[in-house]
Amino acid sequence: MERIVIVSNRVPSGSSDAAAGGLAVALKAALGEREGIWFGWDGKIGKNTSRSAQVKRSGALTFATLSLSKPEFRGYYEEFSNRALWPVFHGRLDLCRPDGGSFQTYKDVNLRFARALTELLQKDDRIWVQDYHLIPLGRALRRLGVDGPLGFFLHIPFPQAESLAALPSLKELLADLCAYDLVGFQTQACAENFRDAVARTLGGCLQSDGSLTVGDQVVNVGAFPVGLDTRAFAEMAASPEVIRRSRKLRDAMGEGNWICGVDRLDYIKGIAERLRAFENLLQQAPELRGRLSLIQVAAPSRESVTEYRAMRDQLDSLSGRINGRFGTFDWTPVHYLNRTFSQKPLAALYRASRIGLVTPLRDGMNLVAKEFIAAQDPEDPGVLVLSRFAGAAEELSDALLVNPFDQAAMVEAIKTALAMPLKERQQRWRRMFERIEQNTAESWRNGFLEALEAAWEDRGEARAERAA
Ligand code: F6P
């Protein structure tokens, strides 16, 4: 079997990955035992920005990493990736504020990555580039003479053409994406938005099989919703250690119930809106005071970026306000935890909670929603309240779907979840569990790589026709 070469901005440093959900968790599960290279940034900022990657082997996998210099970190990561692409792709045009030279630095880093990667490549490698930090990498590889199958997967949403117009250098970025053989998205809606943007901006022609032709370039496009290693997560959540932890947590609540929210601290996650909805609920339903608490985990993220620091201050004060307003000597309404937790305590939290509140304002997929389902006790499952603007809503339609911008609807959804009869909870949970049992990290990987193979073969015919 050919080697798979994953390229992502972040490469996990060790075997124990602390983060909940997210790209690294999905990729780790997707790689499994397969032989390959995982190439990217080592997470360090320093002077040692050597030309060649540091290589470390671990079983079948080779980790190859590079450091970033301070100006590279600023221009490529903080500014262009996280103050231009991230807000625009999530519909927050008001927060798109990259500084002037950052697009050039973004391209330079991509070129530097491409050069270092070519030193490690073998002829039959399948190269799979991940996420918005690395859009230009494919075209840079092609220019350096790499002519094997090249795929790109976007983990975050791809917006409609009107929103995209806010992006500096949009044409160049779309042309970069069209240099891949296959571009994959989390949802059908995002794939459609991409086709539309390429047609409008680059004059691309949509073919009957859903691919796009731009000049003599053909790019296949598809939706590949990312999944979990569901079985492994469910087994971990049903292990004696996790069950013990979750019982302890439930006992601490007595007759009452826990609601949980688990996110990276990010303005797209709707944490402030969620806290306000919880506050409104306590205001409207005094009988719930003392009987319902929200545990909100907000793992620190991108703290050097201004908007994230502002968000942290906002959440500190909001959670403090709710506790100050409603708390008693023996009851704390909001347990706000601005820390990172590993998977076992999170699985215990999911299992102990009557409600999982996953209400991002916009999200590519949101694997926390799937982890919440995977962690439930089949006999007594909790209820998932899920934002209709999370990619996961396309698959998990048996959740209580809410509009996170609508406070009244959020309050109603929590009330409905609390009142839901056991039978209905079991039925909804069973259907969602079956779905995530089918759509796993492994099937995501296989689906994408098979489509990449097919795209590559199509290109072969086109190349031969051109040559003839
Ligand atoms: O899923 C989106 C994403 O940006 C991933 O690419 C990334 O690994 C994760 O969120 C965490 O963000 P960051 O790498 O900026 O800490």
Short mmCIF file of C-alpha atoms and ligand atoms in Angstrom, two decimals:
data_model
loop_
_atom_site.label_atom_id
_atom_site.label_comp_id
_atom_site.label_asym_id
_atom_site.label_seq_id
_atom_site.Cartn_x
_atom_site.Cartn_y
_atom_site.Cartn_z
CA MET A 1 0.00 0.00 0.00
CA GLU A 2 1.26 3.51 -0.88
CA ARG A 3 2.43 5.79 1.90
CA ILE A 4 0.13 8.50 3.06
CA VAL A 5 1.67 11.91 3.70
CA ILE A 6 -0.44 14.13 5.95
CA VAL A 7 0.44 17.79 6.07
CA SER A 8 -1.18 19.93 8.77
CA ASN A 9 -0.23 23.08 10.58
CA ARG A 10 -0.06 21.28 13.90
CA VAL A 11 1.54 17.90 14.40
CA PRO A 12 0.89 16.19 17.74
CA SER A 13 3.96 16.11 19.94
CA GLY A 14 3.41 12.87 21.85
CA SER A 15 1.10 9.90 22.16
CA SER A 16 -1.28 11.50 24.71
CA ASP A 17 -3.24 14.15 22.94
CA ALA A 18 -5.12 16.30 25.41
CA ALA A 19 -7.48 18.24 23.21
CA ALA A 20 -11.16 17.41 22.82
CA GLY A 21 -12.49 16.95 19.31
CA GLY A 22 -10.52 18.73 16.64
CA LEU A 23 -8.28 17.98 13.75
CA ALA A 24 -5.43 16.20 15.56
CA VAL A 25 -7.81 13.72 17.21
CA ALA A 26 -9.51 12.90 13.91
CA LEU A 27 -6.24 12.52 12.03
CA LYS A 28 -4.68 10.32 14.67
CA ALA A 29 -7.66 8.02 14.53
CA ALA A 30 -7.68 8.16 10.73
CA LEU A 31 -4.03 7.23 10.35
CA GLY A 32 -4.39 4.14 12.50
CA GLU A 33 -1.53 1.75 11.85
CA ARG A 34 -0.93 2.90 8.30
CA GLU A 35 2.57 3.75 7.18
CA GLY A 36 3.08 7.40 6.54
CA ILE A 37 4.54 10.80 7.24
CA TRP A 38 2.91 13.52 9.31
CA PHE A 39 4.48 16.81 8.35
CA GLY A 40 3.97 20.31 9.80
CA TRP A 41 4.88 22.94 12.36
CA ASP A 42 6.40 21.69 15.63
CA GLY A 43 4.53 24.37 17.62
CA LYS A 44 7.78 26.18 18.44
CA ILE A 45 8.75 29.76 17.68
CA GLY A 46 12.44 30.35 17.53
CA LYS A 47 15.53 31.19 15.64
CA ASN A 48 16.12 27.65 14.47
CA THR A 49 14.21 27.78 11.20
CA SER A 50 16.33 25.27 9.33
CA ARG A 51 15.61 24.31 5.73
CA SER A 52 15.07 20.64 6.46
CA ALA A 53 12.46 19.12 8.75
CA GLN A 54 13.34 17.38 12.02
CA VAL A 55 12.41 13.74 11.57
CA LYS A 56 11.25 11.38 14.32
CA ARG A 57 9.92 7.85 13.82
CA SER A 58 7.18 6.35 15.96
CA GLY A 59 5.98 2.92 14.80
CA ALA A 60 4.74 3.10 11.22
CA LEU A 61 4.61 6.88 11.35
CA THR A 62 7.33 9.41 10.69
CA PHE A 63 6.80 12.84 12.24
CA ALA A 64 8.59 15.58 10.31
CA THR A 65 8.43 19.09 11.72
CA LEU A 66 9.73 22.62 11.24
CA SER A 67 9.81 25.61 13.61
CA LEU A 68 8.54 29.06 12.71
CA SER A 69 10.44 32.29 13.20
CA LYS A 70 8.68 35.06 15.13
CA PRO A 71 7.77 37.07 12.01
CA GLU A 72 6.52 33.87 10.33
CA PHE A 73 4.37 32.99 13.35
CA ARG A 74 2.90 36.48 13.30
CA GLY A 75 2.22 36.79 9.58
CA TYR A 76 1.34 33.21 8.69
CA TYR A 77 -0.42 31.96 11.83
CA GLU A 78 -1.72 34.90 13.88
CA GLU A 79 -2.52 37.35 11.12
CA PHE A 80 -3.41 35.68 7.84
CA SER A 81 -4.64 32.30 9.09
CA ASN A 82 -6.39 33.46 12.24
CA ARG A 83 -7.30 37.10 11.57
CA ALA A 84 -8.30 36.77 7.91
CA LEU A 85 -9.13 33.22 6.84
CA TRP A 86 -10.62 32.06 10.15
CA PRO A 87 -13.08 34.93 10.69
CA VAL A 88 -14.13 35.15 7.03
CA PHE A 89 -14.65 31.39 6.66
CA HIS A 90 -16.80 31.50 9.83
CA GLY A 91 -18.87 34.44 8.63
CA ARG A 92 -17.31 37.02 11.01
CA LEU A 93 -16.38 39.56 8.38
CA ASP A 94 -16.29 42.25 11.07
CA LEU A 95 -13.26 40.51 12.61
CA CYS A 96 -11.23 40.22 9.39
CA ARG A 97 -8.26 42.45 10.16
CA PRO A 98 -5.01 41.02 8.85
CA ASP A 99 -2.07 43.36 8.70
CA GLY A 100 -0.65 44.40 5.32
CA GLY A 101 2.22 42.00 4.64
CA SER A 102 0.71 38.90 6.18
CA PHE A 103 -0.51 37.30 2.94
CA GLN A 104 3.04 37.34 1.59
CA THR A 105 4.37 35.74 4.80
CA TYR A 106 1.57 33.14 4.61
CA LYS A 107 2.67 32.23 1.08
CA ASP A 108 6.37 32.25 2.03
CA VAL A 109 5.79 29.80 4.89
CA ASN A 110 3.79 27.53 2.59
CA LEU A 111 6.65 27.58 0.09
CA ARG A 112 9.17 26.83 2.83
CA PHE A 113 7.05 23.89 4.00
CA ALA A 114 6.72 22.66 0.41
CA ARG A 115 10.50 22.75 -0.15
CA ALA A 116 11.22 20.85 3.07
CA LEU A 117 8.53 18.30 2.27
CA THR A 118 9.90 17.51 -1.19
CA GLU A 119 13.11 16.25 0.46
CA LEU A 120 11.08 13.49 2.15
CA LEU A 121 8.76 12.40 -0.63
CA GLN A 122 8.79 9.11 -2.52
CA LYS A 123 7.32 8.44 -5.94
CA ASP A 124 3.99 6.83 -5.01
CA ASP A 125 3.14 8.94 -1.96
CA ARG A 126 -0.44 10.13 -1.56
CA ILE A 127 -0.26 13.68 -0.23
CA TRP A 128 -3.15 14.92 1.87
CA VAL A 129 -3.01 18.55 2.98
CA GLN A 130 -5.21 19.68 5.87
CA ASP A 131 -6.94 22.93 6.58
CA TYR A 132 -6.83 26.65 5.91
CA HIS A 133 -3.25 27.33 6.99
CA LEU A 134 -1.94 25.41 3.99
CA ILE A 135 -4.10 26.34 1.01
CA PRO A 136 -1.12 27.37 -1.24
CA LEU A 137 0.97 24.31 -0.38
CA GLY A 138 -0.35 22.11 -3.22
CA ARG A 139 0.40 24.60 -5.99
CA ALA A 140 3.85 25.21 -4.46
CA LEU A 141 4.52 21.45 -4.54
CA ARG A 142 3.40 21.21 -8.16
CA ARG A 143 5.76 24.06 -9.10
CA LEU A 144 8.58 22.17 -7.38
CA GLY A 145 7.88 19.21 -9.65
CA VAL A 146 5.76 16.97 -7.41
CA ASP A 147 3.39 15.19 -9.77
CA GLY A 148 1.65 12.58 -7.60
CA PRO A 149 -1.93 12.60 -6.22
CA LEU A 150 -2.58 15.69 -4.15
CA GLY A 151 -5.65 16.19 -1.98
CA PHE A 152 -6.83 18.97 0.31
CA PHE A 153 -9.39 18.81 3.11
CA LEU A 154 -10.91 21.88 4.75
CA HIS A 155 -11.88 21.25 8.38
CA ILE A 156 -13.65 24.58 8.78
CA PRO A 157 -16.70 25.89 6.89
CA PHE A 158 -16.43 27.27 3.37
CA PRO A 159 -18.71 30.33 3.18
CA GLN A 160 -20.93 31.69 0.44
CA ALA A 161 -19.38 33.80 -2.31
CA GLU A 162 -20.69 37.13 -0.86
CA SER A 163 -18.82 36.54 2.43
CA LEU A 164 -15.70 35.30 0.67
CA ALA A 165 -15.44 38.60 -1.13
CA ALA A 166 -14.17 40.11 2.16
CA LEU A 167 -11.00 38.09 1.81
CA PRO A 168 -7.86 39.75 0.52
CA SER A 169 -6.32 37.82 -2.39
CA LEU A 170 -9.40 35.66 -2.90
CA LYS A 171 -8.64 34.86 -6.56
CA GLU A 172 -5.19 33.58 -5.79
CA LEU A 173 -6.44 31.41 -2.92
CA LEU A 174 -9.18 29.87 -5.07
CA ALA A 175 -6.66 29.17 -7.82
CA ASP A 176 -4.43 27.52 -5.19
CA LEU A 177 -7.31 25.24 -4.20
CA CYS A 178 -7.91 24.34 -7.84
CA ALA A 179 -4.34 23.04 -8.08
CA TYR A 180 -5.30 20.00 -5.97
CA ASP A 181 -6.74 16.88 -7.60
CA LEU A 182 -9.43 16.69 -4.94
CA VAL A 183 -10.77 19.29 -2.51
CA GLY A 184 -12.91 17.93 0.33
CA PHE A 185 -15.31 19.68 2.69
CA GLN A 186 -17.20 18.72 5.83
CA THR A 187 -20.65 19.21 4.30
CA GLN A 188 -22.45 19.22 0.95
CA ALA A 189 -23.37 22.86 1.56
CA CYS A 190 -19.69 23.85 1.83
CA ALA A 191 -18.81 21.89 -1.33
CA GLU A 192 -21.60 23.76 -3.15
CA ASN A 193 -20.30 27.12 -1.90
CA PHE A 194 -16.85 26.26 -3.26
CA ARG A 195 -18.19 25.27 -6.68
CA ASP A 196 -20.18 28.48 -6.83
CA ALA A 197 -17.20 30.64 -5.77
CA VAL A 198 -14.90 29.07 -8.38
CA ALA A 199 -17.53 29.48 -11.09
CA ARG A 200 -18.14 33.14 -10.20
CA THR A 201 -14.61 34.26 -9.39
CA LEU A 202 -12.42 32.19 -11.72
CA GLY A 203 -14.97 31.43 -14.42
CA GLY A 204 -14.71 27.71 -13.64
CA CYS A 205 -17.10 25.31 -15.42
CA LEU A 206 -19.11 22.84 -13.39
CA GLN A 207 -19.10 19.32 -14.90
CA SER A 208 -21.96 16.84 -14.57
CA ASP A 209 -19.96 14.73 -12.06
CA GLY A 210 -19.57 17.74 -9.73
CA SER A 211 -15.94 18.44 -10.68
CA LEU A 212 -14.74 21.84 -11.89
CA THR A 213 -12.70 22.79 -14.92
CA VAL A 214 -10.66 25.98 -14.70
CA GLY A 215 -8.54 26.49 -17.83
CA ASP A 216 -6.78 23.15 -18.30
CA GLN A 217 -7.06 22.37 -14.58
CA VAL A 218 -9.64 19.86 -13.35
CA VAL A 219 -10.48 19.65 -9.66
CA ASN A 220 -12.79 17.10 -8.07
CA VAL A 221 -14.92 18.31 -5.17
CA GLY A 222 -16.74 16.37 -2.48
CA ALA A 223 -18.17 16.26 1.04
CA PHE A 224 -16.41 13.95 3.51
CA PRO A 225 -17.82 14.52 7.01
CA VAL A 226 -15.08 13.77 9.51
CA GLY A 227 -15.77 11.19 12.22
CA LEU A 228 -14.36 9.68 15.39
CA ASP A 229 -12.90 6.35 16.25
CA THR A 230 -16.38 5.82 17.70
CA ARG A 231 -15.93 2.33 19.03
CA ALA A 232 -12.71 3.19 20.87
CA PHE A 233 -14.27 6.33 22.34
CA ALA A 234 -17.42 4.46 23.43
CA GLU A 235 -15.32 1.70 24.99
CA MET A 236 -13.21 4.21 26.87
CA ALA A 237 -16.37 5.95 28.11
CA ALA A 238 -17.75 2.61 29.34
CA SER A 239 -14.53 1.64 31.13
CA PRO A 240 -14.73 1.14 34.92
CA GLU A 241 -12.52 4.18 35.53
CA VAL A 242 -14.67 6.56 33.47
CA ILE A 243 -17.91 5.13 34.88
CA ARG A 244 -16.58 5.66 38.41
CA ARG A 245 -15.68 9.26 37.64
CA SER A 246 -19.03 9.95 36.01
CA ARG A 247 -20.98 8.43 38.96
CA LYS A 248 -19.03 10.63 41.34
CA LEU A 249 -19.96 13.65 39.28
CA ARG A 250 -23.65 12.66 39.14
CA ASP A 251 -23.73 12.01 42.90
CA ALA A 252 -22.34 15.48 43.51
CA MET A 253 -25.46 16.85 41.79
CA GLY A 254 -27.88 14.72 43.89
CA GLU A 255 -31.39 14.83 42.36
CA GLY A 256 -30.37 17.60 39.98
CA ASN A 257 -28.81 17.59 36.53
CA TRP A 258 -25.62 18.66 34.82
CA ILE A 259 -25.41 20.40 31.49
CA CYS A 260 -22.03 20.37 29.80
CA GLY A 261 -20.33 22.51 27.19
CA VAL A 262 -16.84 21.64 25.95
CA ASP A 263 -15.03 23.91 23.51
CA ARG A 264 -11.85 25.64 22.57
CA LEU A 265 -12.17 29.22 23.77
CA ASP A 266 -13.17 30.78 20.47
CA TYR A 267 -15.71 33.42 19.42
CA ILE A 268 -17.23 30.99 16.89
CA LYS A 269 -18.24 28.54 19.61
CA GLY A 270 -21.15 30.62 20.94
CA ILE A 271 -20.06 30.24 24.57
CA ALA A 272 -21.22 33.70 25.62
CA GLU A 273 -24.61 33.15 23.94
CA ARG A 274 -24.88 29.80 25.74
CA LEU A 275 -24.08 31.31 29.15
CA ARG A 276 -26.68 34.03 28.54
CA ALA A 277 -29.28 31.42 27.59
CA PHE A 278 -28.53 29.56 30.80
CA GLU A 279 -28.87 32.80 32.76
CA ASN A 280 -32.24 33.49 31.07
CA LEU A 281 -33.40 29.98 31.90
CA LEU A 282 -32.60 30.45 35.60
CA GLN A 283 -34.36 33.80 35.50
CA GLN A 284 -37.51 32.32 33.94
CA ALA A 285 -37.61 29.01 35.83
CA PRO A 286 -36.80 29.56 39.53
CA GLU A 287 -37.69 25.91 40.23
CA LEU A 288 -34.49 24.90 38.42
CA ARG A 289 -32.26 26.92 40.73
CA GLY A 290 -30.24 24.60 42.93
CA ARG A 291 -31.12 21.67 40.63
CA LEU A 292 -29.27 22.43 37.42
CA SER A 293 -25.66 23.44 36.82
CA LEU A 294 -23.64 24.10 33.70
CA ILE A 295 -20.07 22.87 33.47
CA GLN A 296 -18.44 24.89 30.69
CA VAL A 297 -14.94 23.89 29.63
CA ALA A 298 -13.25 26.54 27.50
CA ALA A 299 -9.77 25.30 26.62
CA PRO A 300 -7.30 28.18 26.13
CA SER A 301 -6.61 28.83 22.46
CA ARG A 302 -4.71 31.34 20.28
CA GLU A 303 -4.10 33.56 23.28
CA SER A 304 -1.69 35.82 21.42
CA VAL A 305 -4.52 36.91 19.10
CA THR A 306 -6.35 40.04 20.34
CA GLU A 307 -9.88 38.78 19.70
CA TYR A 308 -9.27 35.65 21.79
CA ARG A 309 -7.96 37.63 24.79
CA ALA A 310 -11.05 39.84 24.65
CA MET A 311 -13.26 36.77 24.56
CA ARG A 312 -11.58 35.30 27.64
CA ASP A 313 -12.26 38.49 29.62
CA GLN A 314 -15.87 38.46 28.47
CA LEU A 315 -16.42 34.85 29.61
CA ASP A 316 -14.69 35.44 32.96
CA SER A 317 -17.05 38.27 33.69
CA LEU A 318 -20.19 36.58 32.34
CA SER A 319 -19.73 33.39 34.36
CA GLY A 320 -18.89 35.47 37.46
CA ARG A 321 -22.03 37.55 36.96
CA ILE A 322 -24.32 34.50 36.75
CA ASN A 323 -22.80 32.91 39.83
CA GLY A 324 -22.95 36.20 41.72
CA ARG A 325 -26.56 36.65 40.74
CA PHE A 326 -28.00 33.18 41.37
CA GLY A 327 -25.44 31.16 43.34
CA THR A 328 -26.06 30.03 46.93
CA PHE A 329 -23.79 28.68 49.69
CA ASP A 330 -24.40 25.14 48.47
CA TRP A 331 -25.03 25.58 44.73
CA THR A 332 -22.87 27.03 41.95
CA PRO A 333 -24.83 27.59 38.72
CA VAL A 334 -21.85 27.80 36.33
CA HIS A 335 -18.60 25.87 36.69
CA TYR A 336 -16.45 27.72 34.20
CA LEU A 337 -13.14 25.98 33.54
CA ASN A 338 -10.63 27.83 31.39
CA ARG A 339 -8.33 24.81 31.12
CA THR A 340 -7.54 21.89 28.84
CA PHE A 341 -8.68 18.41 29.91
CA SER A 342 -7.70 15.02 28.58
CA GLN A 343 -10.20 12.62 27.05
CA LYS A 344 -11.07 10.46 30.09
CA PRO A 345 -12.35 13.24 32.37
CA LEU A 346 -14.22 14.70 29.41
CA ALA A 347 -15.83 11.35 28.62
CA ALA A 348 -16.90 11.14 32.29
CA LEU A 349 -18.36 14.63 32.06
CA TYR A 350 -20.30 13.80 28.88
CA ARG A 351 -21.65 10.62 30.46
CA ALA A 352 -22.68 12.33 33.68
CA SER A 353 -24.53 15.14 31.87
CA ARG A 354 -28.24 15.11 31.11
CA ILE A 355 -27.64 17.66 28.35
CA GLY A 356 -24.70 18.30 26.01
CA LEU A 357 -24.93 21.90 24.79
CA VAL A 358 -23.01 22.16 21.53
CA THR A 359 -24.11 25.49 20.16
CA PRO A 360 -21.43 27.10 17.97
CA LEU A 361 -22.43 30.12 15.88
CA ARG A 362 -20.64 28.40 12.98
CA ASP A 363 -18.44 25.32 12.97
CA GLY A 364 -16.91 23.06 10.31
CA MET A 365 -17.99 19.82 11.99
CA ASN A 366 -17.68 19.87 15.81
CA LEU A 367 -16.47 16.49 16.97
CA VAL A 368 -17.45 17.25 20.57
CA ALA A 369 -21.07 16.62 19.46
CA LYS A 370 -20.03 13.15 18.28
CA GLU A 371 -17.94 12.49 21.40
CA PHE A 372 -20.95 13.38 23.55
CA ILE A 373 -23.06 10.77 21.74
CA ALA A 374 -20.30 8.14 21.82
CA ALA A 375 -19.88 8.56 25.60
CA GLN A 376 -23.52 8.04 26.63
CA ASP A 377 -24.92 5.17 28.66
CA PRO A 378 -27.32 3.43 26.19
CA GLU A 379 -29.77 2.71 29.04
CA ASP A 380 -29.96 6.31 30.21
CA PRO A 381 -28.55 8.60 27.53
CA GLY A 382 -28.30 12.36 27.75
CA VAL A 383 -29.76 14.73 25.15
CA LEU A 384 -27.68 16.56 22.59
CA VAL A 385 -28.72 20.17 21.94
CA LEU A 386 -26.91 21.05 18.74
CA SER A 387 -26.53 24.24 16.74
CA ARG A 388 -27.95 24.02 13.24
CA PHE A 389 -24.84 25.91 12.13
CA ALA A 390 -22.43 23.12 13.11
CA GLY A 391 -21.44 20.76 10.29
CA ALA A 392 -22.43 17.88 12.58
CA ALA A 393 -26.09 18.92 12.24
CA GLU A 394 -26.17 17.50 8.70
CA GLU A 395 -25.63 14.00 10.17
CA LEU A 396 -27.02 14.34 13.70
CA SER A 397 -30.53 15.44 12.81
CA ASP A 398 -31.91 13.51 15.81
CA ALA A 399 -30.37 16.03 18.17
CA LEU A 400 -32.49 18.96 19.33
CA LEU A 401 -31.38 21.41 16.65
CA VAL A 402 -31.30 25.06 17.72
CA ASN A 403 -30.51 28.49 16.38
CA PRO A 404 -27.78 29.69 18.77
CA PHE A 405 -28.57 33.35 17.99
CA ASP A 406 -32.13 32.91 19.29
CA GLN A 407 -32.07 33.09 23.10
CA ALA A 408 -35.72 32.07 23.51
CA ALA A 409 -35.19 29.00 21.32
CA MET A 410 -32.11 28.00 23.32
CA VAL A 411 -34.05 28.24 26.60
CA GLU A 412 -36.91 26.19 25.12
CA ALA A 413 -34.48 23.52 23.84
CA ILE A 414 -32.96 23.10 27.32
CA LYS A 415 -36.43 22.79 28.85
CA THR A 416 -37.46 20.23 26.21
CA ALA A 417 -34.28 18.24 26.82
CA LEU A 418 -34.88 18.21 30.59
CA ALA A 419 -38.44 16.99 30.12
CA MET A 420 -37.67 14.40 27.45
CA PRO A 421 -38.99 10.92 28.37
CA LEU A 422 -36.46 8.11 28.67
CA LYS A 423 -37.86 6.26 25.65
CA GLU A 424 -37.45 9.24 23.35
CA ARG A 425 -33.94 9.88 24.67
CA GLN A 426 -33.04 6.27 23.92
CA GLN A 427 -34.53 6.35 20.41
CA ARG A 428 -32.83 9.58 19.41
CA TRP A 429 -29.52 8.48 20.90
CA ARG A 430 -29.65 5.06 19.15
CA ARG A 431 -30.17 6.65 15.71
CA MET A 432 -27.32 9.10 16.24
CA PHE A 433 -25.01 6.44 17.60
CA GLU A 434 -25.67 4.25 14.55
CA ARG A 435 -24.78 7.18 12.35
CA ILE A 436 -21.44 7.87 14.06
CA GLU A 437 -20.69 4.16 14.19
CA GLN A 438 -20.91 4.16 10.38
CA ASN A 439 -19.16 7.46 9.69
CA THR A 440 -15.90 7.04 11.54
CA ALA A 441 -12.45 8.55 11.25
CA GLU A 442 -11.42 5.45 9.33
CA SER A 443 -14.30 5.63 6.84
CA TRP A 444 -13.59 9.35 6.41
CA ARG A 445 -9.97 8.58 5.54
CA ASN A 446 -10.92 5.73 3.22
CA GLY A 447 -13.63 7.78 1.52
CA PHE A 448 -11.26 10.66 0.89
CA LEU A 449 -8.33 8.55 -0.29
CA GLU A 450 -10.51 6.48 -2.63
CA ALA A 451 -11.91 9.68 -4.14
CA LEU A 452 -8.36 11.01 -4.48
CA GLU A 453 -7.32 7.85 -6.29
CA ALA A 454 -10.30 8.20 -8.66
CA ALA A 455 -9.50 11.88 -9.26
CA TRP A 456 -5.89 10.96 -10.00
CA GLU A 457 -6.95 8.33 -12.52
CA ASP A 458 -9.31 10.80 -14.23
CA ARG A 459 -6.41 13.23 -14.49
CA GLY A 460 -4.33 10.46 -16.07
CA GLU A 461 -6.83 10.15 -18.93
CA ALA A 462 -6.95 13.91 -19.35
CA ARG A 463 -3.14 14.10 -19.35
CA ALA A 464 -2.94 11.35 -22.00
CA GLU A 465 -5.58 13.12 -24.14
CA ARG A 466 -3.66 16.38 -23.92
CA ALA A 467 -0.41 14.63 -24.82
CA ALA A 468 -2.03 12.84 -27.84
O1 F6P B 1 -10.17 22.65 13.35
C1 F6P B 1 -9.68 23.90 13.12
C2 F6P B 1 -8.34 24.13 13.78
O2 F6P B 1 -7.81 25.34 13.34
C3 F6P B 1 -7.33 23.07 13.47
O3 F6P B 1 -6.67 23.23 12.24
C4 F6P B 1 -6.44 23.23 14.66
O4 F6P B 1 -5.64 22.12 14.91
C5 F6P B 1 -7.41 23.51 15.78
O5 F6P B 1 -8.45 24.21 15.17
C6 F6P B 1 -6.80 24.27 16.95
O6 F6P B 1 -6.36 25.56 16.56
P1 F6P B 1 -4.84 26.04 16.68
O7 F6P B 1 -3.98 25.10 15.93
O8 F6P B 1 -4.83 27.42 16.13
O9 F6P B 1 -4.51 26.00 18.14
#
